[in-house]
XYZ file of C-alpha atoms in Angstrom:
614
model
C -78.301 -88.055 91.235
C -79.936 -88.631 88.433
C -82.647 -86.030 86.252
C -85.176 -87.905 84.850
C -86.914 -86.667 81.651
C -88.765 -83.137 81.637
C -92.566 -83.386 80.375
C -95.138 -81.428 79.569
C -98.522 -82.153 79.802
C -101.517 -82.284 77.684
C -104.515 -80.115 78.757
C -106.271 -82.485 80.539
C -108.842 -82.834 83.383
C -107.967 -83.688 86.647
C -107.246 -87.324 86.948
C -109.357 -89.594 89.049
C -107.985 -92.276 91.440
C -108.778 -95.305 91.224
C -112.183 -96.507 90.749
C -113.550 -97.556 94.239
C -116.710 -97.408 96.061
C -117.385 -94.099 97.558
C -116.809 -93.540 101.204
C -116.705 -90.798 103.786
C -114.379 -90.835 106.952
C -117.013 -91.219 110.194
C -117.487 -87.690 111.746
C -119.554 -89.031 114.201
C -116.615 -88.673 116.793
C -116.128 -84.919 116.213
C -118.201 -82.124 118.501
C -118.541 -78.796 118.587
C -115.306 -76.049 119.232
C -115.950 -74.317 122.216
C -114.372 -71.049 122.225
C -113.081 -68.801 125.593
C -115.051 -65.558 126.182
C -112.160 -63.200 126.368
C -111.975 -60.117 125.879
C -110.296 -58.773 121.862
C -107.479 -56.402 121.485
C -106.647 -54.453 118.600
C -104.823 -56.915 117.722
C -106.982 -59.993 117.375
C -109.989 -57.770 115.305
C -111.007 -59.887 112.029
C -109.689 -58.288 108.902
C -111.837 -57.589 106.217
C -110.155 -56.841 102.832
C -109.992 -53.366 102.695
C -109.850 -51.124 99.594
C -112.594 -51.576 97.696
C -115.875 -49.786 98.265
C -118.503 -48.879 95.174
C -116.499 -50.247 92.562
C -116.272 -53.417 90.648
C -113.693 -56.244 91.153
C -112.629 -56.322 88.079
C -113.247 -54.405 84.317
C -115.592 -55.843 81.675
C -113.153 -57.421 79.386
C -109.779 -57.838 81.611
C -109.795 -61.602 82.379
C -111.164 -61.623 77.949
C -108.082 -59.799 77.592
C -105.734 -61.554 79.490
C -106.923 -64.889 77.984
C -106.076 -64.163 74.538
C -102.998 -62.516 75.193
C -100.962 -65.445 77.073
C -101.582 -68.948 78.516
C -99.627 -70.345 81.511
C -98.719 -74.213 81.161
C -96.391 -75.979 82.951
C -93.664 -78.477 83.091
C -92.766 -80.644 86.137
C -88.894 -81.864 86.478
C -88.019 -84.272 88.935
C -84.602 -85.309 90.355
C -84.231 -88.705 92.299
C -81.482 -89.669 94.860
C -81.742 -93.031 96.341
C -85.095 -93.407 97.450
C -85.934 -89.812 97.434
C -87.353 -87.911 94.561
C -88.097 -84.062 94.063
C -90.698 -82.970 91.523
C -91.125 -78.995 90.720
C -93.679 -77.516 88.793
C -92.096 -74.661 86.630
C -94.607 -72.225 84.957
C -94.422 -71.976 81.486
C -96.275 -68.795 80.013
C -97.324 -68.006 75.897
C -97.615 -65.030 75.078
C -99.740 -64.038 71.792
C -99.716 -61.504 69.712
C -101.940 -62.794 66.894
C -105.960 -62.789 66.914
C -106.164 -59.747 69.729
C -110.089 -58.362 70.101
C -109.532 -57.036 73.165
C -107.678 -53.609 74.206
C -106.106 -53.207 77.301
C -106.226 -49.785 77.683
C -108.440 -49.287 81.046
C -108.566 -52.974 81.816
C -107.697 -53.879 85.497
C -108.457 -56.895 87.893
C -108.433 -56.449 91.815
C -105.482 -58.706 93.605
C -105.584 -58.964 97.156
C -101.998 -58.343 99.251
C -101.264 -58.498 102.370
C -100.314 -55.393 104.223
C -98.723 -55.753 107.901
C -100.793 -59.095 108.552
C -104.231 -57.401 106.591
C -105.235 -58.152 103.525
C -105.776 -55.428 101.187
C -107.874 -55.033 97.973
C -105.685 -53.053 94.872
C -107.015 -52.223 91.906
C -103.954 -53.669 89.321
C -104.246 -52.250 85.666
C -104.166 -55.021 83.355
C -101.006 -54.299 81.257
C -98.767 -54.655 84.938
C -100.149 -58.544 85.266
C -98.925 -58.744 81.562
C -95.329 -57.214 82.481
C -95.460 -59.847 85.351
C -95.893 -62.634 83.073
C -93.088 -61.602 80.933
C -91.220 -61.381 83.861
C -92.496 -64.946 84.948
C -91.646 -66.430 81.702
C -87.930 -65.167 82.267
C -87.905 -66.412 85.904
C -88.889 -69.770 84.223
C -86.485 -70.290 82.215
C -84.194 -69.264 85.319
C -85.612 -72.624 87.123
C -85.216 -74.752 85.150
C -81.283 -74.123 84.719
C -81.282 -74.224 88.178
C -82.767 -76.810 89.457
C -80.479 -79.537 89.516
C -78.539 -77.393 91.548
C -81.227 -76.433 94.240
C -82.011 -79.885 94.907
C -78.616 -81.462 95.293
C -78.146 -78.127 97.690
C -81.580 -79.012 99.631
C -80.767 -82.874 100.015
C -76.970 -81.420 101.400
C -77.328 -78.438 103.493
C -80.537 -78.311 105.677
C -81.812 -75.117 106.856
C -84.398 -76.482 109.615
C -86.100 -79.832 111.056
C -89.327 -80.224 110.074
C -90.075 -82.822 112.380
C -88.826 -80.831 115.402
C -91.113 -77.456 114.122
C -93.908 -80.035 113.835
C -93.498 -81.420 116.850
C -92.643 -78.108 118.526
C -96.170 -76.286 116.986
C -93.799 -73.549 115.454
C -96.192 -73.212 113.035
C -95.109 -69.634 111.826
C -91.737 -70.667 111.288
C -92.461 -73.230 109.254
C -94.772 -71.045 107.308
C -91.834 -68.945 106.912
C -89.468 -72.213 105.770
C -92.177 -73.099 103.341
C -91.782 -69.531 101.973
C -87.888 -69.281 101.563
C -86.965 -72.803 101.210
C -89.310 -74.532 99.531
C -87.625 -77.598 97.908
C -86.621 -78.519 101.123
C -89.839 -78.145 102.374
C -91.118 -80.586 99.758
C -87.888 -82.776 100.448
C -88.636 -82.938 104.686
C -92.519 -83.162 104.134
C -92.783 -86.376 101.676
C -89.639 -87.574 104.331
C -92.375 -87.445 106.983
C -95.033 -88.905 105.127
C -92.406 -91.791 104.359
C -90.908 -92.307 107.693
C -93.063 -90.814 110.126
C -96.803 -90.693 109.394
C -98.047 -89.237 112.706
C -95.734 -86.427 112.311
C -97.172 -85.488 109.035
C -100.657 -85.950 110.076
C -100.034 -83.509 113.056
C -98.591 -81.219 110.113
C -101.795 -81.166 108.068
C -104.336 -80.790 110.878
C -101.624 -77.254 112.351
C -102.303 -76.052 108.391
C -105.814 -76.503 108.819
C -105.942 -74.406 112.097
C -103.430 -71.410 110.820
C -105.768 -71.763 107.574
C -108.801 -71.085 109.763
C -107.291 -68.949 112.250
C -106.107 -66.821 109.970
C -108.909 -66.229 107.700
C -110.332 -64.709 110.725
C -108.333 -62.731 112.458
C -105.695 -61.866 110.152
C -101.695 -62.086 110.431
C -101.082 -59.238 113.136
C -100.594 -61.619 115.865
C -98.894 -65.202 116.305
C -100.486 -68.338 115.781
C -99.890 -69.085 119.594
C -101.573 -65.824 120.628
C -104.684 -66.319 118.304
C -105.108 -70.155 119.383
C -104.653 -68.924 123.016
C -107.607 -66.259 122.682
C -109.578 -68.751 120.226
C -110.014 -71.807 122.519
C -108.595 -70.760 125.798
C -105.374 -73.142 125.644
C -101.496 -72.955 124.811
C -100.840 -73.932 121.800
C -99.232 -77.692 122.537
C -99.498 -80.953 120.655
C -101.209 -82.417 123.527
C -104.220 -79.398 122.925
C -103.975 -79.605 119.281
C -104.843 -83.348 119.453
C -107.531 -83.166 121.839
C -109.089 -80.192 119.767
C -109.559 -82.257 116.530
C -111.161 -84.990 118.472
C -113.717 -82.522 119.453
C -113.769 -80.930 116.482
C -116.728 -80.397 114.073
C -119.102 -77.923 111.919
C -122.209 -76.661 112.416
C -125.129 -79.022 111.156
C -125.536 -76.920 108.315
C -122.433 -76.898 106.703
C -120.782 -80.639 107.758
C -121.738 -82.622 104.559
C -121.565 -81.891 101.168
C -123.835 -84.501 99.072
C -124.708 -85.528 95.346
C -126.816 -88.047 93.737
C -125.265 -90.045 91.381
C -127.226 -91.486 87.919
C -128.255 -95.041 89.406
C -129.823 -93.262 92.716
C -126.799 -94.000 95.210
C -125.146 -90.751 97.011
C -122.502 -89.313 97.585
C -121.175 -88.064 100.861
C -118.569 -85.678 102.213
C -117.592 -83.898 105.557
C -116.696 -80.473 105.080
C -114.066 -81.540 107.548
C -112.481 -84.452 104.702
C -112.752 -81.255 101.601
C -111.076 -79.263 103.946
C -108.268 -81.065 104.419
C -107.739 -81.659 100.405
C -107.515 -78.237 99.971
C -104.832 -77.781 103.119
C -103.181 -80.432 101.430
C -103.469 -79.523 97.876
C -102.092 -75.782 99.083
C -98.614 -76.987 101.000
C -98.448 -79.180 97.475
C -98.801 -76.311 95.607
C -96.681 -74.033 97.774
C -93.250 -76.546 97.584
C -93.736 -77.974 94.061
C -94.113 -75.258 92.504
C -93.330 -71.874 94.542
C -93.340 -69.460 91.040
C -97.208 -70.580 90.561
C -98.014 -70.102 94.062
C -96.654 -66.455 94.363
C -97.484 -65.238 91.015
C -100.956 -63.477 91.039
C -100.455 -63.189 87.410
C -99.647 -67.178 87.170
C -103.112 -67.546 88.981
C -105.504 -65.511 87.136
C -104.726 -66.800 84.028
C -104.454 -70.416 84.961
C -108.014 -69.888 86.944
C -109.858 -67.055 85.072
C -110.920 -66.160 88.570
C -110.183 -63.493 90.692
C -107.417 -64.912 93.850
C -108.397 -64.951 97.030
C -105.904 -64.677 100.100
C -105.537 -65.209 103.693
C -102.953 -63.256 105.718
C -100.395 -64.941 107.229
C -97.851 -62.841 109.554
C -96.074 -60.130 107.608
C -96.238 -60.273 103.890
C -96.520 -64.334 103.835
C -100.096 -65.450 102.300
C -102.382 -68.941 101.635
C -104.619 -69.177 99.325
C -108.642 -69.172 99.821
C -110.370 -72.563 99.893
C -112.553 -71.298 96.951
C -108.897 -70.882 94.843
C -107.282 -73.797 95.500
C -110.750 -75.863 94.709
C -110.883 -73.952 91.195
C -107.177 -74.795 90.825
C -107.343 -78.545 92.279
C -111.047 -79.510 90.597
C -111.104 -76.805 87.360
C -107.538 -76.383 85.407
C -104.602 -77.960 83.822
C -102.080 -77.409 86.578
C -104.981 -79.334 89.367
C -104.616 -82.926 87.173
C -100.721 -82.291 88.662
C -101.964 -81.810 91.926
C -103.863 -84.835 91.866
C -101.048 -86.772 90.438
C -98.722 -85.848 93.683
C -102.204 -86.309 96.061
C -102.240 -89.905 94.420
C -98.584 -90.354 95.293
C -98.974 -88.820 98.866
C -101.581 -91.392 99.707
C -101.232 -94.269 98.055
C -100.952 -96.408 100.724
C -103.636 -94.369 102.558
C -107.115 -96.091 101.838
C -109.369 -93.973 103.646
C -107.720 -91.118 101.843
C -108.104 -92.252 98.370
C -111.452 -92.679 98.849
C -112.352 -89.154 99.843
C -110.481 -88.113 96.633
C -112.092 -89.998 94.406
C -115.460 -88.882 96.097
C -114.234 -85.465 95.371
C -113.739 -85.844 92.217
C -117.130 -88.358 91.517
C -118.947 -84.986 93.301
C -117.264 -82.464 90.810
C -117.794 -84.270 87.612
C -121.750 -84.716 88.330
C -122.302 -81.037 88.877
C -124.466 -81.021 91.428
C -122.700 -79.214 94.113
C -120.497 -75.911 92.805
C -117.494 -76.879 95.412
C -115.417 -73.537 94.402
C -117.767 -71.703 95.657
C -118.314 -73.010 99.366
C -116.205 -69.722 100.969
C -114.046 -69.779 103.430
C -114.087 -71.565 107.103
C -113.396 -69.394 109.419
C -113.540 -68.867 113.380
C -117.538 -67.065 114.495
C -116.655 -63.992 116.177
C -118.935 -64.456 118.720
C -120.287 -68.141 118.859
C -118.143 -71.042 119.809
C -118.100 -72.605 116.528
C -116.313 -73.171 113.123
C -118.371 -71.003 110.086
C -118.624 -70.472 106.766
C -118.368 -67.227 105.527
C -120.243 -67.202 101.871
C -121.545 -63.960 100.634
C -125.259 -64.425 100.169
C -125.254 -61.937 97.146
C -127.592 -63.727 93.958
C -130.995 -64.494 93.620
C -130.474 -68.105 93.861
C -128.610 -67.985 97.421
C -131.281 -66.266 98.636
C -133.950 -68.737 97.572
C -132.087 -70.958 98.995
C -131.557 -69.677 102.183
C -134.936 -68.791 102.313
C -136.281 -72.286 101.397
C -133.847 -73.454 104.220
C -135.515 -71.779 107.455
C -138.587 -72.814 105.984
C -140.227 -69.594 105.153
C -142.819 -69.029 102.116
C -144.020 -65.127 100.488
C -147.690 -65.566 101.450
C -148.988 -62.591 99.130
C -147.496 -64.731 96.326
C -149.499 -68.056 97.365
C -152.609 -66.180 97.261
C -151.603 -64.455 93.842
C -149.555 -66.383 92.250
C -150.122 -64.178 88.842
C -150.961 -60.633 89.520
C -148.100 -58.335 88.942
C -147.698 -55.614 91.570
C -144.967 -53.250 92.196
C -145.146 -51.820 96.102
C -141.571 -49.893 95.846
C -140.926 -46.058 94.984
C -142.377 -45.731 91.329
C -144.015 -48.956 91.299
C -141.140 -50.782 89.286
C -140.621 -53.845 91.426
C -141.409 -55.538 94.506
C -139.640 -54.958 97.510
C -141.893 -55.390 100.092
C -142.371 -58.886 101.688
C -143.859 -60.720 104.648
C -142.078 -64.226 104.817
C -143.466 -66.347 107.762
C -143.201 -69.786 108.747
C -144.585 -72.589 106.261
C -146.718 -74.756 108.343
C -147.543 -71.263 110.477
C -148.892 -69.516 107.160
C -150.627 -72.666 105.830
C -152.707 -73.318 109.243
C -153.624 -69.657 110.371
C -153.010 -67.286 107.049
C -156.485 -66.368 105.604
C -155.729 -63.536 103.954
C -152.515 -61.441 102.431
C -152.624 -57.880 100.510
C -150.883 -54.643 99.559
C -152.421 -51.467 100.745
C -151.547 -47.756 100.107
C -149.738 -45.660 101.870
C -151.547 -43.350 104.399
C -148.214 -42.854 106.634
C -146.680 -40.730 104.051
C -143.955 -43.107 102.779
C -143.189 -44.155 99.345
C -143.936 -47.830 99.604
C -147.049 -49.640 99.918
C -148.133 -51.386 102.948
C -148.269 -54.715 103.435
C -150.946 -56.830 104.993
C -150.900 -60.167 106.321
C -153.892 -61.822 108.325
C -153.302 -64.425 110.583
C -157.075 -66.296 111.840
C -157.915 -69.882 113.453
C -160.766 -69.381 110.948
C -160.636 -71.783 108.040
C -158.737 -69.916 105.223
C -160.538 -70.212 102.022
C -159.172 -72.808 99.270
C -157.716 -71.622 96.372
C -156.342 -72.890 93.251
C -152.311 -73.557 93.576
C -150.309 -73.299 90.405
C -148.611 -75.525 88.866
C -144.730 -76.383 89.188
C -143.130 -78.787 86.563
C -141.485 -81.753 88.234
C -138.292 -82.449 86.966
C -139.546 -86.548 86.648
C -141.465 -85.645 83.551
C -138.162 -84.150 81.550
C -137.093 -87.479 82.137
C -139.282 -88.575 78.986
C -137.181 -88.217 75.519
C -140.124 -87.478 73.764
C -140.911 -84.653 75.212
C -137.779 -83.442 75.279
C -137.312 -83.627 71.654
C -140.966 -81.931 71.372
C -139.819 -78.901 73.094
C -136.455 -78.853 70.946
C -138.596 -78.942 67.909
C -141.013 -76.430 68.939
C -138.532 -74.475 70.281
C -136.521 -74.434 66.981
C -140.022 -73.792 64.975
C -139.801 -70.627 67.257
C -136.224 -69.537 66.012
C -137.225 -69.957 62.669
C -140.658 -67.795 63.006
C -137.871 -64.937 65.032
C -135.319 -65.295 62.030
C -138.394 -64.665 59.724
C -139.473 -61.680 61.021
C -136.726 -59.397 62.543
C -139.070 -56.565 63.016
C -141.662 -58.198 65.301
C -141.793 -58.276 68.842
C -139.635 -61.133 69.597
C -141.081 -60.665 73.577
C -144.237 -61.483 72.961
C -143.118 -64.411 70.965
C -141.111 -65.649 73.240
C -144.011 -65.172 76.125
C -146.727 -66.588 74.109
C -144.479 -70.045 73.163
C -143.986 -70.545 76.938
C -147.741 -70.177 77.061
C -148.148 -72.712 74.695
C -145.142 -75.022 76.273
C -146.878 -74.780 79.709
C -150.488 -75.604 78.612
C -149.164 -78.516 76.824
C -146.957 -80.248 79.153
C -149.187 -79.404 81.984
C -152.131 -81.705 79.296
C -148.745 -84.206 79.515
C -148.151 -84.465 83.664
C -152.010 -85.180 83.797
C -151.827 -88.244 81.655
C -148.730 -89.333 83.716
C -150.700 -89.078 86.966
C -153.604 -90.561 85.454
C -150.996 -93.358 83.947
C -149.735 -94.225 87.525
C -153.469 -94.135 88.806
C -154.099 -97.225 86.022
C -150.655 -99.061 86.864
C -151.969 -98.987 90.368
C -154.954 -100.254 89.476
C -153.811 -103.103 87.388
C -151.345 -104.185 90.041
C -154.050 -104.218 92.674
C -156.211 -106.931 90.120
C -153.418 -108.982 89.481
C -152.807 -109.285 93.275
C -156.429 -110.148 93.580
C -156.016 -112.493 90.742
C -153.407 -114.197 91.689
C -154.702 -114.584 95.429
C -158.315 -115.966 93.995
C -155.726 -118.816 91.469
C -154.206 -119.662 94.823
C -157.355 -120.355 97.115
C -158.907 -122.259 94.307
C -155.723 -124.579 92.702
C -153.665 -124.490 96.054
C -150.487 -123.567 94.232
C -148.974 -120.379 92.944
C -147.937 -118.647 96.388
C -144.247 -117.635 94.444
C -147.180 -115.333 91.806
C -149.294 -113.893 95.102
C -145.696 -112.874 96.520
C -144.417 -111.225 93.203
C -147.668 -109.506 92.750
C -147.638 -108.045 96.387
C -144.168 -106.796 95.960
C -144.734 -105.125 92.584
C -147.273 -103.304 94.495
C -146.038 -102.446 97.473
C -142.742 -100.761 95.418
C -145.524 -99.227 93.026
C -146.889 -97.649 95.825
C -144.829 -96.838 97.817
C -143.165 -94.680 95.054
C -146.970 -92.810 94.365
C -147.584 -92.585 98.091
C -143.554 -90.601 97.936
C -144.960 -88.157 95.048
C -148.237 -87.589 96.391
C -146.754 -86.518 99.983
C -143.537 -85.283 99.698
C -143.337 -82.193 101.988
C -140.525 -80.940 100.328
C -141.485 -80.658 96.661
C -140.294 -76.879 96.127
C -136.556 -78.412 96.624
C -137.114 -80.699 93.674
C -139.401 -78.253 91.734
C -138.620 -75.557 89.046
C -140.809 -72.559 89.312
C -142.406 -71.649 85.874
C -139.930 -68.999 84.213
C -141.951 -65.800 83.886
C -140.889 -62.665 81.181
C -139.314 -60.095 82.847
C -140.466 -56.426 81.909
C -137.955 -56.444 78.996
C -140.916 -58.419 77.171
C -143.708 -56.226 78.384
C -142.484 -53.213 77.021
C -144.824 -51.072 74.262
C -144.291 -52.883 70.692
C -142.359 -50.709 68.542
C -144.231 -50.205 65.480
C -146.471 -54.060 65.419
C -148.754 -55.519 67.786
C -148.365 -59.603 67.752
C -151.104 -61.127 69.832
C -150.448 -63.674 72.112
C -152.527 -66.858 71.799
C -152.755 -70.258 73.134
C -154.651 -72.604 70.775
C-alpha cells in the first residue's frame, strides 16, 4: 500500500464537470405517493425542534466573530491498494489572534442536537464552538498520523457487508456503520459502485427515504415502523422499488428552472437535486467524518446556522439546505464535487444533472440553499416541502402564485393609508382572485370603525356593473435596463446625487433621495415611451417593405427569396410585440417602483429641501 502525496487546496469554487449540454432525467414516469390512513402513536408525532421560543437564532456579531477568529481548510490524503483507493478529508482549522474587532463576550449561535430521536434547539455561547475548534485542530493532527493505519485495518478486518444491509433494507444499521466505521463505509460503498451498480443505486434511493422519513417524524421509531405507517407496506426491496417508480412531487415543487444568457433553460426535478444532496451527504459522512460531526467545523466553513435531521438515538444527517450551502457555496463543496465526478464518471445521465446544478447556481437565478426540507405531509398523501414563508418577498411570491391581487391598492396605487392600531401601517387587506377582481370589482375603500375595534374596516364591492377605468401605474420592465446607455445615465445621476449628499451633511438626505427617484422615474418612463413608439415604427417599416417587395414581385416576376425574408422579419417582429403587448403575466417579470419608507418622511431637522421634478 502505497500513500500518495497529501494536498491542500486553494480556495476555490466548486468545480464544474464537463461542459455538456444540459439535460434533466424524464420524471414523466413518476406519480404521486399515496400514503395509508392509519392511525399515529406517540411515537410516530413529527418533531419540531424544540427549545427556542422568542429569541433569536443566533447573536448580532457571533458568526463576525467566529470568522475572524479561525478558518477551517482542509487536506484530503488518499491511500491506494490495488485497484482500490481511500481518500479522507481531514479538517484543518487557523486560529487568529491578530486583527480581532469583535468580542466574544455574550456571543452565541443556536446548534441543533438530537435528543432521544428529537431534535433540539441549544443556545451554544460562542467561546465553547471556539474550545471545539481547538479541540478539532488537535483531533486533526490525530488523523492524519493515523490514517495509514485505519485504512490498511478497514481493507483487512471488515466489520459488516454492505451489500447484504443493502440488500436486506437494514437501513438503521447501516446508518449506524456509517457512524462508527466510516472508512470502511467509504471502502464497501465505492466497492458497490465498482462492482455492483444496482446495489448502490438501491443504497442511494433507502438514503433518500430515511432522509425524508426522518425529517418528519423524527428518530423515535425504526425506519421499518415509519415506512410501514407512511405507505402501508413492509419495508422490502421489492416495495422500495415499486415506490420510486411511483414516486413524485407535487406540481409545485417538481422543477427547479433558470434562464440562461442566450434564452435556452435550464431544467431540474426536485427529485435529480435531491438525490445530489443524499449523495453529497454519505460523501461527506465517510470522507471526512471530523467535518461531518463537528458543528463547529460547519459553521465556520458555511457561515450558516446547521440544520439536522434525527436519526435513531443520537445519530444525525444534515438538512438539504446545509449540504447545498456546503456542496454549491464553500471550499470544502469543490472536494465534494471532485469525488461526485469520480463516483459518476461513467454515469452520463448523472453528469449531466451535475453540471445543470452547477450551470443553475452560477446564474443566480434560483437561491437552491434555501429550498427547505422534503418531508412526508402529515395528512395528505404526498411528498412536501417545508419552507418557512417568513420575508416579504416569499410572501409576494406566494401571493402572486394563487393568483390573488390587493384591490384597494389597484384603485390607489399612491395614497398612503394606515388602517392598523395608531395608524402606522397597513394591515388590513382583501386579496381576491385576479380575473374575479378585474371583471366584477367596482369599487374598494377603508372605512372607520363603528364596531368598536382598533382597525379600520375594509370595503370591497363586487358589481356586474361596468367598473369605471382608471389610470394604472406604471411598472419598469426589466427589457429597458437592457440599454447601456441608460444604465450609465442612472450611474451618473446617481453619483451626481452622492456628491450633492457629501456636500451637504446637514440636509435631509430623505428627501433627496425621494425627489432623485422622482426625477429617475419621470425620465425613464419619457424613455419606455420612445421604445414603444420605436417598435410601433419598426413595425411599420417592416409592413412597407413586405408590401414593397410583394408589388417588385407582381410587376418583374422575380424576387420571391425578398417577399419571403420580408414576411419572416415580420412575422418574428410581431410576434415578439404581440408577446409584450399581451403577456398575462407581466407582474412576474416586473419590478414595482421602490417607494421611501417613513424613515424619509419624517419632520426635517432644522432645513426644509423641496422636492422637485423639472
Amino acid at each position: 500500500m502505497q500513500p500518495a502525496e497529501s494536498t491542500v487546496p486553494k480556495p476555490s469554487q466548486p468545480k464544474a464537470a464537463k461542459k455538456q449540454k444540459a439535460a434533466t432525467r424524464d420524471t414523466a414516469e413518476f406519480t404521486e405517493v399515496r400514503r395509508k390512513k392509519v392511525p399515529r402513536s406517540s411515537n410516530t408525532q413529527t418533531h419540531p425542534p424544540h427549545g427556542l421560543v422568542g429569541r433569536p437564532w443566533t447573536s448580532p456579531n457571533a458568526f463576525a466573530a467566529l470568522a475572524e477568529r479561525w478558518t477551517v481548510g482542509y487536506t484530503h490524503h488518499t491511500l491506494s491498494d490495488d485497484d482500490v483507493s481511500s481518500t479522507t478529508i481531514i479538517p484543518e482549522p487557523d486560529a487568529h489572534v491578530a486583527d480581532l474587532h469583535h468580542d466574544t463576550a455574550g456571543e452565541f449561535v443556536t446548534c441543533m442536537n438530537i435528543d432521544a430521536g428529537t431534535p433540539t434547539a441549544t443556545v451554544v455561547p460562542l467561546d465553547v464552538l471556539l474550545a471545539e475548534l481547538a479541540a478539532l485542530d488537535a483531533a486533526s493532527h490525530l488523523a492524519v498520523s493515523t490514517h495509514q493505519a485505519e485504512v490498511e485495518a478497514a481493507h483487512t478486518d471488515s466489520n459488516f457487508d454492505m451489500a447484504a444491509l443493502v440488500n436486506a433494507v437494514r437501513v438503521d444499521t447501516l446508518c449506524g456503520h456509517l457512524s462508527s466505521h466510516p472508512v470502511e463505509f467509504g471502502i464497501q460503498l465505492h466497492h458497490l459502485l465498482a462492482h455492483d451498480r444496482p446495489t448502490f443505486e438501491f443504497f442511494v434511493r433507502q438514503r433518500l427515504l430515511h432522509r425524508w422519513l426522518r425529517a418528519t417524524w423524527g428518530g423515535t421509531s425504526s425506519f421499518d415502523r415509519l415506512y410501514t405507517q407512511t405507505f402501508g407496506k413492509v419495508a422490502s426491496k421489492a416495495n422500495i422499488i415499486e415506490l420510486f417508480t411511483a414516486l413524485a412531487f407535487p406540481d409545485d415543487h417538481e422543477t427547479l428552472t433558470a434562464a440562461t444568457e442566450n434564452g435556452d433553460e435550464l431544467s431540474l426535478s426536485r427529485f435529480d437535486f435531491e438525490l445530489v444532496l443524499a449523495i453529497a451527504e454519505v460523501l461527506l459522512a465517510a470522507h471526512g467524518p471530523l467535518f461531518f460531526n463537528s458543528e463547529a467545523a460547519l459553521l465556520a466553513t458555511t457561515g450558516a446556522l446547521v440544520g439536522v435531521i434525527a436519526s435513531p438515538g443520537a445519530m444525525r444527517c444534515l438538512s438539504s439546505d446545509t449540504m447545498a450551502t456546503v456542496l454549491l457555496t464553500t471550499q470544502l463543496g469543490s472536494e465534494l464535487w471532485r469525488l461526485l465526478e469520480v463516483v459518476y464518471a461513467s454515469d452520463e445521465d448523472m453528469r449531466r444533472i451535475l453540471l445543470t446544478l452547477h450551470d443553475m447556481y452560477e446564474l443566480g437565478q434560483c437561491d437552491l440553499t434555501t429550498l427547505g426540507q422534503v418531508q412526508v405531509h402529515e395528512s395528505a398523501p404526498c411528498l412536501i416541502v417545508n419552507t418557512n414563508y417568513h420575508g416579504k418577498l416569499e410572501c409576494v411570491e406566494w401571493l402572486a402564485s394563487i393568483r390573488v391581487i390587493d384591490v384597494w391598492r389597484t384603485f390607489h396605487p399612491h395614497v398612503r393609508l394606515y388602517s392598523g392600531p395608531g395608524r402606522v401601517n397597513r394591515l388590513d387587506y382583501l386579496f381576491i382572485d385576479h380575473d374575479l377582481a378585474t371583471n366584477l370589482c367596482t369599487s374598494a375603500s377603508y372605512l372607520p370603525n363603528t364596531f368598536g375595534g382598533d382597525h379600520l374596516r375594509h370595503s370591497v364591492t363586487l358589481s356586474h356593473t361596468q367598473s369605471p377605468s382608471s389610470r394604472s401605474y406604471w411598472r419598469l420592465p426589466r427589457e429597458l435596463l437592457a440599454d447601456p446607455h441608460i444604465i450609465l445615465g442612472i450611474r451618473q445621476e446617481a453619483a451626481l446625487l452622492l456628491e450633492d449628499m457629501i456636500a451637504a451633511p446637514l440636509a435631509n438626505h430623505g428627501a433627496m433621495w425621494y425627489g432623485w427617484l422622482k426625477r429617475m422615474k419621470g425620465r425613464l418612463v419619457k424613455c419606455h415611451r420612445q421604445y414603444l413608439e420605436a417598435n410601433t415604427t419598426t413595425l411599420h417599416h417592416l409592413q412597407l417593405r413586405v408590401a414593397a417587395a410583394q408589388r417588385a414581385f407582381e410587376v418583374n416576376g422575380f424576387g420571391a427569396a425578398d417577399v419571403g425574408a420580408a414576411k419572416l422579419a415580420l412575422e418574428q417582429a410581431s410576434a415578439e410585440h404581440r408577446q409584450h403587448a399581451m403577456d398575462r403575466q407581466f407582474d412576474f417579470h416586473a419590478n414595482t417602483n421602490e417607494r421611501g419608507t417613513s424613515h424619509f418622511f419624517r419632520r426635517p431637522q432644522g432645513t426644509k429641501v423641496p422636492i422637485t421634478c423639472p
